[in-house]
Amino acid sequence: MFIRMRLFKCLFSITLISFISNNYQIIAVHGTVQQNENKPHIIFILADDLGFDDVSFRGSGEFLTPNIDALAYHGKILDRLYAPAICTPSRAALLTGRYPIHTGTQHFVISNEEPWGLPTNLTILPEIFQKAGYSTNLVGKWHLGFAKRELTPTFRGFDHHYGYWGDFIDYYQRRSKMPTPHFAMGYDFYRDMELECVDRGTYVTDLFTREAERIILANNNTQPLLLIMSHLAVHTGNDEEPLQAPVDEIEKFQYIKDPNRRIYAAMVSRLDWSVGRVVRTLEKVNMLENSIIIFQSDNGGPSIGLFANSASNWPFRGQKKTPWEGGVRVAGAIWSPLIRGRGTLFPSTMYIGDWLPTLAAAANIPLDTSTLRLDGIDLWSTLGGDDSFNQSAQIKVEREIVHTIDAVWHVAALQQGDWKYVNGTVAAGQFDNVLTYRELSDTDPRNLDYYAAIENSTASQVLRKYDQTQLQRELVNQLRHDATVRCGGGVQHSCNALLEECMYNVAVDPCERNNLAASSEYNDILVRMRKRVQQRRRTAWSISNRSGRLEFSPSHHRCTWTNFLEDAPSEEALDCGLYGAPCETEV
Ligand SMILES: *[C@@H]1O[C@H](CO)[C@@H](O)[C@H](O)[C@H]1NC(C)=O
Ligand SMILES: *[C@@H]1O[C@H](CO)[C@@H](O)[C@H](O)[C@H]1NC(C)=O
Ligand SMILES: *[C@@H]1O[C@H](CO)[C@@H](O)[C@H](O)[C@H]1NC(C)=O
Ligand SMILES: *[C@@H]1O[C@H](CO)[C@@H](O)[C@H](O)[C@H]1NC(C)=O
Ligand SMILES: *[C@@H]1O[C@H](CO)[C@@H](O)[C@H](O)[C@H]1NC(C)=O
């Protein structure tokens, strides 16, 4: 057991050394490339509630995502990318580089009427990049609190925000009604601190795309750009119409029999279109050659239950909110001409909280690690960000991830290298099985010549200029085959996480079918992981949640979700109906 522990430590220090040498090499070798004025542009595209199997580079032919796939094939598939299983903790981990237990966000999400947010004593990613000279922009969803102004994006390091503060909105009307009883429908759409009424009625994925394009064109390579595109897609809207997509987009998927899945495919497809547009716009102003583009989902897709959007996490068990791979292993890819060894699967386990130190290293921004106290690790050189990268001697970083330690729902999930420990589950176990199967009878006609569809995508047409070796049909087919998750054997030793500890080797058993906790052969690993959970639990912050009061409802705030702790509630409650807006127009 001791030796194994040391192995982990040792691998951590390899990363640390490569981080140091990375900086050194940048100064020594790329002195002219990586100087301040030439810091890379960073475009981070975050999907909301996208299923693991809903990007076609994972092998599904039900509906294609040619632009996202092109990004992955011309760049790297982040094969083993993990994130917390729900929105607020996942976004908190992205922006702080810490586990949710170290930001007080480990239990559930911030419902709009709740007066709390990401603690302001934490220094977050946009603040760090803003201080280093970046133009910092958030387009889309925030979901880290807005009860007070100081919790909102432009008070937290973003020069500019265009989008919504809360959990979700309607794709056209930009309002939301929380599932909490008695709270009214409220409008939630801002340009910086001002309510934005312009273009109400236009599909919001298109609006976010247009805003991203505007920001890129206005930047025109004059300042290092940080652009976080935090899409509403493919989260649900409000109850009366949870799935929404433009009619012309839905028409492309008439062959999909399930009507919800058909609209969902259209929502994903519009998101894919957006990725192509952003890539093309970056190229237009010559920013692409110095850009890092990341695409990923914030968590697994909710196939059933609250906010179900008909996403598929096949072949994993579980979904959004659960500790299983279907909740925490997410679709993702990175593209940048600055990384070596493109056109491959990145083999290391990666965590959403790794982006902060990784991107800081890419931008040569020194971090004050003693105050940041990061859980994320810098993987920039491992990803191929410097000359030390050697494809044939690629280091597989064996990192630890605390997926969750939630004292309210009594769930703990920890990963060390290939080992995963799960104790407890959510919703009395009702989301613990495989909830979807890959649809084989409904096939995208473009899947007949998949390579042609990839080659034909906007993203591929632009990105191929930067290829080290030209992308070929054989390589695309090989990568797609390699990125298709295979389950290993059948269920041998099932585990009921409500009653017992479960432990899996997810490298050989990604579908979590064969519980090794009961086997004496692995007892030392089980004991080690159990102890580690107990140890990590002692470091957890208490949860920062606060419950809402009816005076926070939009009905007391002009039918808007506003900074309600600072905005005096009206005496009279307005009837916001389905309208929920101070804006004059409803299209
Ligand atoms: C930051 O704030 C959180 C919650 O408000 C608290 O638990 C934590 O101890 C604070 N940390 C520091 C370093 O002040
Ligand atoms: C970007 O800047 C270049 C000069 O550096 C200029 O020629 C070009 O018109 C600008 N493009 C846009 C879209 O503003
Ligand atoms: C290629 O793209 C064009 C325009 O986007 C589209 O009309 C055409 O159907 C595509 N062809 C294939 C093979 O995907
Ligand atoms: C596992 O779950 C049980 C029941 O909630 C709890 O008593 C125990 O402390 C947990 N063990 C760990 C290591 O989290
Ligand atoms: C935080 O959430 C937990 C679990 O739902 C609840 O028991 C507790 O009362 C909440 N705390 C506050 C201050 O609302």
PDB file of N, CA and C in Angstrom, residues 83-156:
ATOM      1  N   ALA A  83     -15.580  15.960 -14.444  1.00  0.00           N
ATOM      2  CA  ALA A  83     -16.095  17.201 -13.867  1.00  0.00           C
ATOM      3  C   ALA A  83     -17.113  16.817 -12.794  1.00  0.00           C
ATOM      4  N   PRO A  84     -17.395  17.723 -11.862  1.00  0.00           N
ATOM      5  CA  PRO A  84     -18.473  17.437 -10.909  1.00  0.00           C
ATOM      6  C   PRO A  84     -19.784  17.166 -11.646  1.00  0.00           C
ATOM      7  N   ALA A  85     -20.702  16.464 -10.995  1.00  0.00           N
ATOM      8  CA  ALA A  85     -21.882  15.948 -11.691  1.00  0.00           C
ATOM      9  C   ALA A  85     -23.012  16.948 -11.898  1.00  0.00           C
ATOM     10  N   ILE A  86     -22.892  18.155 -11.373  1.00  0.00           N
ATOM     11  CA  ILE A  86     -23.926  19.183 -11.611  1.00  0.00           C
ATOM     12  C   ILE A  86     -23.308  20.570 -11.809  1.00  0.00           C
ATOM     13  N   CYS A  87     -24.200  21.487 -12.267  1.00  0.00           N
ATOM     14  CA  CYS A  87     -23.775  22.805 -12.770  1.00  0.00           C
ATOM     15  C   CYS A  87     -22.933  23.646 -11.828  1.00  0.00           C
ATOM     16  N   THR A  88     -23.481  24.087 -10.704  1.00  0.00           N
ATOM     17  CA  THR A  88     -22.768  25.048  -9.857  1.00  0.00           C
ATOM     18  C   THR A  88     -21.413  24.507  -9.396  1.00  0.00           C
ATOM     19  N   PRO A  89     -21.351  23.294  -8.845  1.00  0.00           N
ATOM     20  CA  PRO A  89     -20.038  22.785  -8.427  1.00  0.00           C
ATOM     21  C   PRO A  89     -19.052  22.671  -9.586  1.00  0.00           C
ATOM     22  N   SER A  90     -19.541  22.322 -10.770  1.00  0.00           N
ATOM     23  CA  SER A  90     -18.670  22.160 -11.922  1.00  0.00           C
ATOM     24  C   SER A  90     -18.087  23.505 -12.344  1.00  0.00           C
ATOM     25  N   ARG A  91     -18.924  24.529 -12.403  1.00  0.00           N
ATOM     26  CA  ARG A  91     -18.450  25.866 -12.786  1.00  0.00           C
ATOM     27  C   ARG A  91     -17.530  26.441 -11.712  1.00  0.00           C
ATOM     28  N   ALA A  92     -17.836  26.130 -10.447  1.00  0.00           N
ATOM     29  CA  ALA A  92     -16.970  26.590  -9.358  1.00  0.00           C
ATOM     30  C   ALA A  92     -15.583  25.943  -9.495  1.00  0.00           C
ATOM     31  N   ALA A  93     -15.549  24.656  -9.834  1.00  0.00           N
ATOM     32  CA  ALA A  93     -14.264  23.961  -9.991  1.00  0.00           C
ATOM     33  C   ALA A  93     -13.478  24.518 -11.182  1.00  0.00           C
ATOM     34  N   LEU A  94     -14.180  24.831 -12.258  1.00  0.00           N
ATOM     35  CA  LEU A  94     -13.521  25.401 -13.433  1.00  0.00           C
ATOM     36  C   LEU A  94     -12.854  26.738 -13.080  1.00  0.00           C
ATOM     37  N   LEU A  95     -13.583  27.579 -12.379  1.00  0.00           N
ATOM     38  CA  LEU A  95     -13.081  28.941 -12.145  1.00  0.00           C
ATOM     39  C   LEU A  95     -12.127  29.048 -10.961  1.00  0.00           C
ATOM     40  N   THR A  96     -12.163  28.069 -10.041  1.00  0.00           N
ATOM     41  CA  THR A  96     -11.264  28.164  -8.874  1.00  0.00           C
ATOM     42  C   THR A  96     -10.111  27.170  -8.922  1.00  0.00           C
ATOM     43  N   GLY A  97     -10.227  26.131  -9.748  1.00  0.00           N
ATOM     44  CA  GLY A  97      -9.215  25.078  -9.747  1.00  0.00           C
ATOM     45  C   GLY A  97      -9.272  24.224  -8.487  1.00  0.00           C
ATOM     46  N   ARG A  98     -10.404  24.271  -7.806  1.00  0.00           N
ATOM     47  CA  ARG A  98     -10.563  23.504  -6.565  1.00  0.00           C
ATOM     48  C   ARG A  98     -11.745  22.556  -6.648  1.00  0.00           C
ATOM     49  N   TYR A  99     -11.711  21.559  -5.793  1.00  0.00           N
ATOM     50  CA  TYR A  99     -12.864  20.673  -5.671  1.00  0.00           C
ATOM     51  C   TYR A  99     -14.025  21.448  -5.034  1.00  0.00           C
ATOM     52  N   PRO A 100     -15.248  21.052  -5.347  1.00  0.00           N
ATOM     53  CA  PRO A 100     -16.399  21.689  -4.704  1.00  0.00           C
ATOM     54  C   PRO A 100     -16.329  21.665  -3.166  1.00  0.00           C
ATOM     55  N   ILE A 101     -15.746  20.624  -2.581  1.00  0.00           N
ATOM     56  CA  ILE A 101     -15.632  20.612  -1.106  1.00  0.00           C
ATOM     57  C   ILE A 101     -14.749  21.752  -0.603  1.00  0.00           C
ATOM     58  N   HIS A 102     -13.940  22.330  -1.493  1.00  0.00           N
ATOM     59  CA  HIS A 102     -13.062  23.429  -1.074  1.00  0.00           C
ATOM     60  C   HIS A 102     -13.555  24.794  -1.555  1.00  0.00           C
ATOM     61  N   THR A 103     -14.829  24.829  -1.964  1.00  0.00           N
ATOM     62  CA  THR A 103     -15.449  26.124  -2.282  1.00  0.00           C
ATOM     63  C   THR A 103     -16.835  26.236  -1.626  1.00  0.00           C
ATOM     64  N   GLY A 104     -17.228  25.229  -0.876  1.00  0.00           N
ATOM     65  CA  GLY A 104     -18.549  25.262  -0.226  1.00  0.00           C
ATOM     66  C   GLY A 104     -19.710  25.014  -1.173  1.00  0.00           C
ATOM     67  N   THR A 105     -19.403  24.499  -2.383  1.00  0.00           N
ATOM     68  CA  THR A 105     -20.467  24.300  -3.384  1.00  0.00           C
ATOM     69  C   THR A 105     -20.810  22.815  -3.580  1.00  0.00           C
ATOM     70  N   GLN A 106     -20.367  21.972  -2.642  1.00  0.00           N
ATOM     71  CA  GLN A 106     -20.456  20.528  -2.904  1.00  0.00           C
ATOM     72  C   GLN A 106     -21.857  19.944  -2.849  1.00  0.00           C
ATOM     73  N   HIS A 107     -22.821  20.706  -2.325  1.00  0.00           N
ATOM     74  CA  HIS A 107     -24.163  20.150  -2.259  1.00  0.00           C
ATOM     75  C   HIS A 107     -25.113  20.855  -3.218  1.00  0.00           C
ATOM     76  N   PHE A 108     -25.464  20.208  -4.273  1.00  0.00           N
ATOM     77  CA  PHE A 108     -26.478  20.677  -5.228  1.00  0.00           C
ATOM     78  C   PHE A 108     -26.096  22.007  -5.882  1.00  0.00           C
ATOM     79  N   VAL A 109     -27.094  22.739  -6.392  1.00  0.00           N
ATOM     80  CA  VAL A 109     -26.823  23.954  -7.164  1.00  0.00           C
ATOM     81  C   VAL A 109     -27.434  25.177  -6.463  1.00  0.00           C
ATOM     82  N   ILE A 110     -27.134  26.355  -6.985  1.00  0.00           N
ATOM     83  CA  ILE A 110     -27.759  27.582  -6.496  1.00  0.00           C
ATOM     84  C   ILE A 110     -29.069  27.765  -7.253  1.00  0.00           C
ATOM     85  N   SER A 111     -30.180  27.545  -6.584  1.00  0.00           N
ATOM     86  CA  SER A 111     -31.455  27.843  -7.231  1.00  0.00           C
ATOM     87  C   SER A 111     -31.592  29.373  -7.230  1.00  0.00           C
ATOM     88  N   ASN A 112     -32.209  29.934  -8.268  1.00  0.00           N
ATOM     89  CA  ASN A 112     -32.191  31.401  -8.447  1.00  0.00           C
ATOM     90  C   ASN A 112     -32.613  32.208  -7.219  1.00  0.00           C
ATOM     91  N   GLU A 113     -33.537  31.665  -6.434  1.00  0.00           N
ATOM     92  CA  GLU A 113     -34.068  32.457  -5.313  1.00  0.00           C
ATOM     93  C   GLU A 113     -33.190  32.367  -4.072  1.00  0.00           C
ATOM     94  N   GLU A 114     -32.093  31.625  -4.138  1.00  0.00           N
ATOM     95  CA  GLU A 114     -31.250  31.445  -2.952  1.00  0.00           C
ATOM     96  C   GLU A 114     -30.156  32.524  -2.868  1.00  0.00           C
ATOM     97  N   PRO A 115     -30.030  33.148  -1.694  1.00  0.00           N
ATOM     98  CA  PRO A 115     -29.120  34.293  -1.573  1.00  0.00           C
ATOM     99  C   PRO A 115     -27.678  33.886  -1.240  1.00  0.00           C
ATOM    100  N   TRP A 116     -27.063  33.142  -2.129  1.00  0.00           N
ATOM    101  CA  TRP A 116     -25.656  32.788  -1.901  1.00  0.00           C
ATOM    102  C   TRP A 116     -24.930  32.638  -3.228  1.00  0.00           C
ATOM    103  N   GLY A 117     -23.606  32.518  -3.161  1.00  0.00           N
ATOM    104  CA  GLY A 117     -22.832  32.380  -4.391  1.00  0.00           C
ATOM    105  C   GLY A 117     -21.452  31.839  -4.096  1.00  0.00           C
ATOM    106  N   LEU A 118     -20.631  31.817  -5.115  1.00  0.00           N
ATOM    107  CA  LEU A 118     -19.251  31.383  -4.947  1.00  0.00           C
ATOM    108  C   LEU A 118     -18.574  32.376  -3.996  1.00  0.00           C
ATOM    109  N   PRO A 119     -17.989  31.884  -2.876  1.00  0.00           N
ATOM    110  CA  PRO A 119     -17.417  32.819  -1.891  1.00  0.00           C
ATOM    111  C   PRO A 119     -16.454  33.828  -2.532  1.00  0.00           C
ATOM    112  N   THR A 120     -16.611  35.099  -2.157  1.00  0.00           N
ATOM    113  CA  THR A 120     -15.840  36.163  -2.809  1.00  0.00           C
ATOM    114  C   THR A 120     -14.398  36.229  -2.304  1.00  0.00           C
ATOM    115  N   ASN A 121     -14.079  35.451  -1.269  1.00  0.00           N
ATOM    116  CA  ASN A 121     -12.680  35.449  -0.817  1.00  0.00           C
ATOM    117  C   ASN A 121     -11.809  34.510  -1.666  1.00  0.00           C
ATOM    118  N   LEU A 122     -12.392  33.882  -2.663  1.00  0.00           N
ATOM    119  CA  LEU A 122     -11.613  33.031  -3.571  1.00  0.00           C
ATOM    120  C   LEU A 122     -11.199  33.843  -4.796  1.00  0.00           C
ATOM    121  N   THR A 123      -9.930  33.722  -5.184  1.00  0.00           N
ATOM    122  CA  THR A 123      -9.475  34.367  -6.419  1.00  0.00           C
ATOM    123  C   THR A 123      -9.782  33.428  -7.573  1.00  0.00           C
ATOM    124  N   ILE A 124     -10.454  33.940  -8.609  1.00  0.00           N
ATOM    125  CA  ILE A 124     -10.904  33.030  -9.662  1.00  0.00           C
ATOM    126  C   ILE A 124     -10.245  33.315 -11.010  1.00  0.00           C
ATOM    127  N   LEU A 125     -10.383  32.371 -11.889  1.00  0.00           N
ATOM    128  CA  LEU A 125      -9.695  32.370 -13.185  1.00  0.00           C
ATOM    129  C   LEU A 125      -9.777  33.705 -13.947  1.00  0.00           C
ATOM    130  N   PRO A 126     -10.963  34.278 -14.142  1.00  0.00           N
ATOM    131  CA  PRO A 126     -10.997  35.546 -14.902  1.00  0.00           C
ATOM    132  C   PRO A 126     -10.229  36.668 -14.196  1.00  0.00           C
ATOM    133  N   GLU A 127     -10.224  36.678 -12.869  1.00  0.00           N
ATOM    134  CA  GLU A 127      -9.456  37.704 -12.141  1.00  0.00           C
ATOM    135  C   GLU A 127      -7.963  37.557 -12.429  1.00  0.00           C
ATOM    136  N   ILE A 128      -7.502  36.310 -12.441  1.00  0.00           N
ATOM    137  CA  ILE A 128      -6.078  36.044 -12.689  1.00  0.00           C
ATOM    138  C   ILE A 128      -5.691  36.471 -14.101  1.00  0.00           C
ATOM    139  N   PHE A 129      -6.541  36.147 -15.070  1.00  0.00           N
ATOM    140  CA  PHE A 129      -6.227  36.490 -16.465  1.00  0.00           C
ATOM    141  C   PHE A 129      -6.405  37.989 -16.729  1.00  0.00           C
ATOM    142  N   GLN A 130      -7.358  38.584 -16.063  1.00  0.00           N
ATOM    143  CA  GLN A 130      -7.556  40.031 -16.208  1.00  0.00           C
ATOM    144  C   GLN A 130      -6.320  40.781 -15.711  1.00  0.00           C
ATOM    145  N   LYS A 131      -5.806  40.344 -14.577  1.00  0.00           N
ATOM    146  CA  LYS A 131      -4.618  40.969 -13.999  1.00  0.00           C
ATOM    147  C   LYS A 131      -3.391  40.775 -14.887  1.00  0.00           C
ATOM    148  N   ALA A 132      -3.387  39.667 -15.638  1.00  0.00           N
ATOM    149  CA  ALA A 132      -2.247  39.377 -16.515  1.00  0.00           C
ATOM    150  C   ALA A 132      -2.389  40.057 -17.880  1.00  0.00           C
ATOM    151  N   GLY A 133      -3.390  40.917 -18.023  1.00  0.00           N
ATOM    152  CA  GLY A 133      -3.509  41.702 -19.252  1.00  0.00           C
ATOM    153  C   GLY A 133      -4.517  41.185 -20.256  1.00  0.00           C
ATOM    154  N   TYR A 134      -5.278  40.187 -19.889  1.00  0.00           N
ATOM    155  CA  TYR A 134      -6.281  39.629 -20.811  1.00  0.00           C
ATOM    156  C   TYR A 134      -7.552  40.469 -20.842  1.00  0.00           C
ATOM    157  N   SER A 135      -8.221  40.447 -21.972  1.00  0.00           N
ATOM    158  CA  SER A 135      -9.596  40.901 -22.075  1.00  0.00           C
ATOM    159  C   SER A 135     -10.453  39.697 -21.680  1.00  0.00           C
ATOM    160  N   THR A 136     -11.269  39.840 -20.645  1.00  0.00           N
ATOM    161  CA  THR A 136     -11.971  38.676 -20.090  1.00  0.00           C
ATOM    162  C   THR A 136     -13.472  38.775 -20.349  1.00  0.00           C
ATOM    163  N   ASN A 137     -14.014  37.778 -20.976  1.00  0.00           N
ATOM    164  CA  ASN A 137     -15.409  37.829 -21.431  1.00  0.00           C
ATOM    165  C   ASN A 137     -16.168  36.550 -21.103  1.00  0.00           C
ATOM    166  N   LEU A 138     -17.353  36.727 -20.567  1.00  0.00           N
ATOM    167  CA  LEU A 138     -18.256  35.597 -20.349  1.00  0.00           C
ATOM    168  C   LEU A 138     -19.496  35.810 -21.205  1.00  0.00           C
ATOM    169  N   VAL A 139     -19.770  34.836 -22.054  1.00  0.00           N
ATOM    170  CA  VAL A 139     -20.988  34.883 -22.863  1.00  0.00           C
ATOM    171  C   VAL A 139     -21.841  33.699 -22.430  1.00  0.00           C
ATOM    172  N   GLY A 140     -23.043  33.982 -21.914  1.00  0.00           N
ATOM    173  CA  GLY A 140     -23.944  32.904 -21.540  1.00  0.00           C
ATOM    174  C   GLY A 140     -24.158  32.798 -20.042  1.00  0.00           C
ATOM    175  N   LYS A 141     -24.142  31.558 -19.588  1.00  0.00           N
ATOM    176  CA  LYS A 141     -24.558  31.263 -18.209  1.00  0.00           C
ATOM    177  C   LYS A 141     -23.487  31.534 -17.162  1.00  0.00           C
ATOM    178  N   TRP A 142     -23.916  32.009 -15.994  1.00  0.00           N
ATOM    179  CA  TRP A 142     -23.034  32.232 -14.856  1.00  0.00           C
ATOM    180  C   TRP A 142     -23.298  31.153 -13.797  1.00  0.00           C
ATOM    181  N   HIS A 143     -24.425  31.232 -13.115  1.00  0.00           N
ATOM    182  CA  HIS A 143     -24.854  30.226 -12.133  1.00  0.00           C
ATOM    183  C   HIS A 143     -23.935  30.066 -10.920  1.00  0.00           C
ATOM    184  N   LEU A 144     -23.264  31.178 -10.540  1.00  0.00           N
ATOM    185  CA  LEU A 144     -22.455  31.132  -9.318  1.00  0.00           C
ATOM    186  C   LEU A 144     -22.916  32.202  -8.329  1.00  0.00           C
ATOM    187  N   GLY A 145     -24.183  32.616  -8.460  1.00  0.00           N
ATOM    188  CA  GLY A 145     -24.771  33.549  -7.507  1.00  0.00           C
ATOM    189  C   GLY A 145     -24.946  34.950  -8.051  1.00  0.00           C
ATOM    190  N   PHE A 146     -26.056  35.616  -7.635  1.00  0.00           N
ATOM    191  CA  PHE A 146     -26.289  36.989  -8.094  1.00  0.00           C
ATOM    192  C   PHE A 146     -27.106  37.805  -7.099  1.00  0.00           C
ATOM    193  N   ALA A 147     -27.332  37.274  -5.892  1.00  0.00           N
ATOM    194  CA  ALA A 147     -28.170  37.969  -4.906  1.00  0.00           C
ATOM    195  C   ALA A 147     -27.622  39.359  -4.599  1.00  0.00           C
ATOM    196  N   LYS A 148     -26.312  39.500  -4.630  1.00  0.00           N
ATOM    197  CA  LYS A 148     -25.656  40.803  -4.453  1.00  0.00           C
ATOM    198  C   LYS A 148     -24.798  41.067  -5.674  1.00  0.00           C
ATOM    199  N   ARG A 149     -24.604  42.354  -5.971  1.00  0.00           N
ATOM    200  CA  ARG A 149     -23.811  42.704  -7.145  1.00  0.00           C
ATOM    201  C   ARG A 149     -22.419  42.078  -7.112  1.00  0.00           C
ATOM    202  N   GLU A 150     -21.813  42.055  -5.934  1.00  0.00           N
ATOM    203  CA  GLU A 150     -20.433  41.569  -5.826  1.00  0.00           C
ATOM    204  C   GLU A 150     -20.278  40.091  -6.213  1.00  0.00           C
ATOM    205  N   LEU A 151     -21.408  39.387  -6.328  1.00  0.00           N
ATOM    206  CA  LEU A 151     -21.333  37.974  -6.716  1.00  0.00           C
ATOM    207  C   LEU A 151     -21.362  37.770  -8.229  1.00  0.00           C
ATOM    208  N   THR A 152     -21.682  38.815  -8.973  1.00  0.00           N
ATOM    209  CA  THR A 152     -21.946  38.660 -10.419  1.00  0.00           C
ATOM    210  C   THR A 152     -20.667  38.770 -11.266  1.00  0.00           C
ATOM    211  N   PRO A 153     -20.727  38.285 -12.513  1.00  0.00           N
ATOM    212  CA  PRO A 153     -19.515  38.129 -13.333  1.00  0.00           C
ATOM    213  C   PRO A 153     -18.630  39.365 -13.455  1.00  0.00           C
ATOM    214  N   THR A 154     -19.220  40.548 -13.676  1.00  0.00           N
ATOM    215  CA  THR A 154     -18.352  41.711 -13.912  1.00  0.00           C
ATOM    216  C   THR A 154     -17.729  42.233 -12.614  1.00  0.00           C
ATOM    217  N   PHE A 155     -18.166  41.698 -11.481  1.00  0.00           N
ATOM    218  CA  PHE A 155     -17.499  42.008 -10.214  1.00  0.00           C
ATOM    219  C   PHE A 155     -16.498  40.916  -9.853  1.00  0.00           C
ATOM    220  N   ARG A 156     -16.428  39.893 -10.699  1.00  0.00           N
ATOM    221  CA  ARG A 156     -15.576  38.741 -10.403  1.00  0.00           C
ATOM    222  C   ARG A 156     -14.544  38.501 -11.493  1.00  0.00           C
TER     223      ARG A 156
END
